[in-house]
Amino acid sequence: MDRVVVIGGGGHAKVLICVLKKSGYDIAGYTDRQNNGLILGAPYLGNDSILAEMIRKDAGCRAIIGIGKIDASDRRIRLQNELLALGYGFPPVVSPHAVVNEEVRLGAGTAVLDGVVVNSGSQIGRACILNTNSTVEHDCRIGDNVHIAPGVTLSGGVAVGDNCLIGTGANVIQGVGICPNCLIGAGSTVVKDITIPGTYVGNPAKRIR
Ligand SMILES: CC(=O)SCCNC(=O)CCNC(=O)[C@H](O)C(C)(C)COP(=O)(O)OP(=O)(O)OC[C@H]1O[C@@H](n2cnc3c(N)ncnc32)[C@H](O)[C@@H]1OP(=O)(O)O
């Protein structure tokens, strides 16, 4: 059974721990700046400074970033890269209640949560979150450290660049490309290519900053 440490002890970590338990992982515990007590039975291990010592003692231990993402920053992927350099492996984590169809590629450390559907031919980068009940249709290309928030629909052949957040319940029509470092507001609908990084809201989505 793969042993895994969850990095972060907030709300996203809780959801991940639940999925890891259902997927049969042996959860070593979680790290955080503060002790949040047991999270669904997973113990607090300390802050991230314990991670170097931990991988020395247990070379097979793997990790998953349990910090959520509500902006277009690159914090999660930077952290994942630092821990890769320490020797941690980052498995993709897929809920048994998600559907990942044929010819889909999932990058290291990507989490596919309950109710997600990823259709055939899609490629998802590293350290992404495909959050609850989101849909990634066929032949999408998603970069690294992208958060597809709950209830999002990406239609067929959509491309999303690194570090983007596609907010809760947003929709993207078929074939559209969104450049890296964009934030799409909750409930927005993207109907044409976005080529300038920024925050976009509304239907059709327009840039507000
Ligand atoms: C499991 C989880 O919880 S995952 C969490 C996922 N989180 C999300 O999806 C949140 C996404 N964030 C949003 O939608 C935010 O509203 C943002 C980032 C787009 C904007 O937030 P802020 O930068 O604080 O902007 P602010 O609230 O000041 O709004 C600026 C303007 O845009 C409008 N606006 C903000 N969000 C949206 C939206 N989603 N759709 C349409 N209009 C919006 C506001 O009404 C305001 O308009 P006004 O200037 O005419 O009054």
XYZ file of C-alpha atoms and ligand atoms in Angstrom:
260
model
C 0.000 0.000 0.000
C 1.429 3.407 -0.978
C 2.256 5.660 1.943
C 1.493 9.308 1.352
C 1.879 12.590 3.211
C -0.583 15.404 2.561
C 0.962 18.896 2.361
C -1.469 21.320 3.996
C -4.220 20.886 6.544
C -7.163 22.997 5.388
C -10.387 22.316 3.524
C -8.808 20.958 0.342
C -6.622 18.617 2.400
C -9.743 17.260 4.073
C -11.348 16.428 0.724
C -8.119 14.839 -0.508
C -7.693 12.752 2.635
C -11.212 11.406 2.152
C -10.407 10.436 -1.459
C -7.032 8.933 -0.451
C -8.770 6.783 2.174
C -11.330 5.554 -0.348
C -8.492 4.795 -2.776
C -6.666 2.585 -0.263
C -3.666 4.806 0.507
C -1.812 4.538 3.806
C -1.928 8.180 4.972
C 1.111 9.108 7.070
C -0.530 12.402 8.085
C -0.455 16.042 7.027
C 1.907 18.986 7.415
C 0.848 22.554 8.102
C 2.109 25.667 9.855
C -0.311 24.859 12.669
C -1.746 21.754 14.260
C -5.362 21.385 13.170
C -5.840 18.139 15.087
C -6.867 14.906 13.427
C -8.294 15.420 9.931
C -10.583 12.489 9.169
C -8.219 10.415 11.302
C -5.004 11.726 9.669
C -2.533 13.054 12.276
C -0.592 16.324 12.242
C 3.088 15.649 11.518
C 4.573 19.139 11.937
C 5.423 21.917 9.524
C 7.138 21.376 6.164
C 10.579 21.388 7.813
C 9.998 17.737 8.825
C 9.705 16.593 5.212
C 13.440 16.259 4.484
C 13.964 13.996 7.519
C 10.819 12.014 6.734
C 11.924 11.047 3.204
C 15.364 10.072 4.557
C 13.701 7.583 6.917
C 11.063 6.358 4.471
C 12.368 6.591 0.900
C 9.150 5.189 -0.564
C 6.950 7.855 0.976
C 4.967 9.894 -1.535
C 3.296 13.266 -1.278
C 0.321 15.231 -2.547
C -0.233 18.978 -2.339
C -3.274 19.507 -0.114
C -3.251 23.291 -0.351
C -6.223 24.667 -2.269
C -6.045 27.227 -5.057
C -8.264 30.283 -5.412
C -5.939 32.422 -7.510
C -3.611 32.130 -10.495
C -0.386 31.885 -8.467
C 2.248 29.182 -9.003
C 2.675 28.397 -5.285
C 1.466 24.784 -5.429
C 3.711 23.737 -8.322
C 6.740 25.461 -6.761
C 6.145 23.474 -3.592
C 5.699 20.249 -5.535
C 8.983 20.892 -7.385
C 10.811 21.529 -4.095
C 9.547 18.259 -2.666
C 10.384 16.369 -5.862
C 13.954 17.599 -5.389
C 13.906 16.127 -1.854
C 12.939 12.752 -3.349
C 9.160 12.598 -2.962
C 7.110 10.938 -5.678
C 3.760 12.515 -6.552
C 1.189 9.988 -7.729
C -1.913 11.210 -9.509
C -4.817 10.586 -7.100
C -8.122 9.537 -8.632
C -11.312 9.100 -6.657
C -13.006 5.754 -7.166
C -16.104 7.886 -7.816
C -14.576 9.676 -10.801
C -14.649 8.511 -14.413
C -11.384 8.776 -16.310
C -11.894 7.434 -19.796
C -9.487 5.968 -22.344
C -6.339 7.669 -23.578
C -6.284 10.237 -20.791
C -2.930 11.319 -19.364
C -2.758 12.612 -15.783
C 0.381 14.401 -14.565
C 2.204 13.773 -11.301
C 0.376 15.023 -8.216
C -2.896 15.747 -9.994
C -6.052 15.081 -7.965
C -9.267 13.925 -9.609
C -12.043 14.226 -7.042
C -15.525 12.724 -6.660
C -17.929 12.927 -9.578
C -15.379 14.168 -12.114
C -15.570 12.975 -15.722
C -12.498 13.228 -17.955
C -13.225 12.149 -21.480
C -10.977 10.372 -23.932
C -7.907 11.989 -25.381
C -7.500 14.665 -22.696
C -4.108 15.475 -21.197
C -3.904 16.968 -17.727
C -0.653 18.426 -16.383
C 1.042 18.158 -12.988
C -0.323 19.341 -9.627
C -3.790 20.050 -11.022
C -7.059 19.842 -9.115
C -10.061 18.515 -11.006
C -12.564 19.373 -8.328
C -15.867 17.760 -7.420
C -18.321 17.184 -10.284
C -16.270 18.967 -12.923
C -16.243 17.750 -16.520
C -13.277 17.795 -18.851
C -14.548 16.781 -22.256
C -12.613 14.949 -24.963
C -9.222 16.107 -26.252
C -8.642 18.920 -23.770
C -5.095 20.080 -22.968
C -4.603 21.326 -19.416
C -1.252 22.674 -18.226
C 0.405 22.362 -14.802
C -1.099 23.638 -11.534
C -4.550 24.299 -12.962
C -7.598 24.225 -10.687
C -10.806 23.200 -12.394
C -13.212 24.134 -9.588
C -16.409 22.275 -8.630
C -19.035 21.988 -11.345
C -16.951 23.433 -14.207
C -17.541 22.199 -17.743
C -14.718 22.320 -20.272
C -16.142 21.407 -23.669
C -14.224 19.341 -26.227
C -10.779 20.420 -27.338
C -10.337 23.214 -24.788
C -6.785 24.249 -23.828
C -5.989 25.785 -20.424
C -2.507 27.137 -19.642
C -0.423 26.690 -16.482
C -1.582 28.109 -13.108
C -5.142 28.983 -14.184
C -8.153 28.818 -11.892
C -11.413 28.080 -13.689
C -13.926 29.146 -11.013
C -16.831 27.171 -9.643
C -19.527 26.395 -12.205
C -17.803 28.155 -15.110
C -18.182 26.893 -18.674
C -15.775 27.001 -21.600
C -17.081 26.328 -25.090
C -15.439 23.882 -27.475
C -12.030 24.533 -28.940
C -11.287 27.668 -26.895
C -7.782 28.328 -25.542
C -7.055 30.099 -22.247
C -3.486 31.335 -21.793
C -1.464 30.688 -18.584
C -2.072 32.621 -15.334
C -5.778 33.406 -15.831
C -8.575 33.441 -13.290
C -12.064 32.773 -14.647
C -14.787 33.917 -12.232
C -17.351 31.545 -10.796
C -20.277 30.938 -13.154
C -18.627 32.665 -16.112
C -18.776 31.428 -19.704
C -15.704 31.680 -21.906
C -16.684 31.833 -25.582
C -13.460 32.916 -27.288
C -9.713 32.537 -26.861
C -8.110 34.377 -23.960
C -4.571 35.464 -24.788
C -3.829 38.040 -22.055
C -3.324 36.832 -18.444
C -5.873 38.335 -16.057
C -9.252 37.930 -14.343
C -12.302 37.352 -16.540
C -15.956 37.259 -15.432
C -19.466 37.123 -16.837
C -21.228 35.650 -19.853
C -19.512 36.127 -22.188
C -16.451 36.401 -19.971
C -14.679 39.764 -20.112
C -11.459 40.967 -18.513
C -11.841 42.991 -15.302
C -8.142 43.194 -14.386
C -14.088 23.646 -3.058
C -13.903 25.190 -3.272
O -14.356 26.012 -2.508
S -13.071 25.667 -4.692
C -13.159 27.426 -4.703
C -13.286 27.928 -6.094
N -13.421 29.380 -6.019
C -13.930 30.121 -7.004
O -14.372 29.617 -8.003
C -13.918 31.605 -6.786
C -13.645 32.370 -8.076
N -13.586 33.785 -7.762
C -14.492 34.680 -8.220
O -15.436 34.362 -8.962
C -14.256 36.108 -7.742
O -15.519 36.768 -7.641
C -13.298 36.893 -8.692
C -11.869 36.391 -8.400
C -13.623 36.679 -10.139
C -13.360 38.389 -8.417
O -13.095 38.635 -7.085
P -12.536 40.069 -6.648
O -11.202 40.263 -7.287
O -12.603 40.150 -5.167
O -13.507 41.093 -7.379
P -14.803 41.828 -6.804
O -15.603 40.934 -5.919
O -14.341 43.142 -6.286
O -15.639 42.044 -8.130
C -15.262 42.950 -9.149
C -16.453 43.077 -10.093
O -16.638 41.836 -10.797
C -17.928 41.279 -10.510
N -17.765 39.837 -10.331
C -16.956 39.223 -9.430
N -17.021 37.904 -9.606
C -17.867 37.677 -10.614
C -18.322 36.492 -11.211
N -17.892 35.317 -10.825
N -19.191 36.607 -12.249
C -19.620 37.842 -12.662
N -19.221 39.002 -12.112
C -18.358 38.910 -11.097
C -18.388 41.960 -9.215
O -19.791 41.982 -9.135
C -17.782 43.338 -9.388
O -18.577 44.068 -10.285
P -18.818 45.660 -10.051
O -17.451 46.283 -10.146
O -19.719 46.013 -11.174
O -19.419 45.767 -8.693
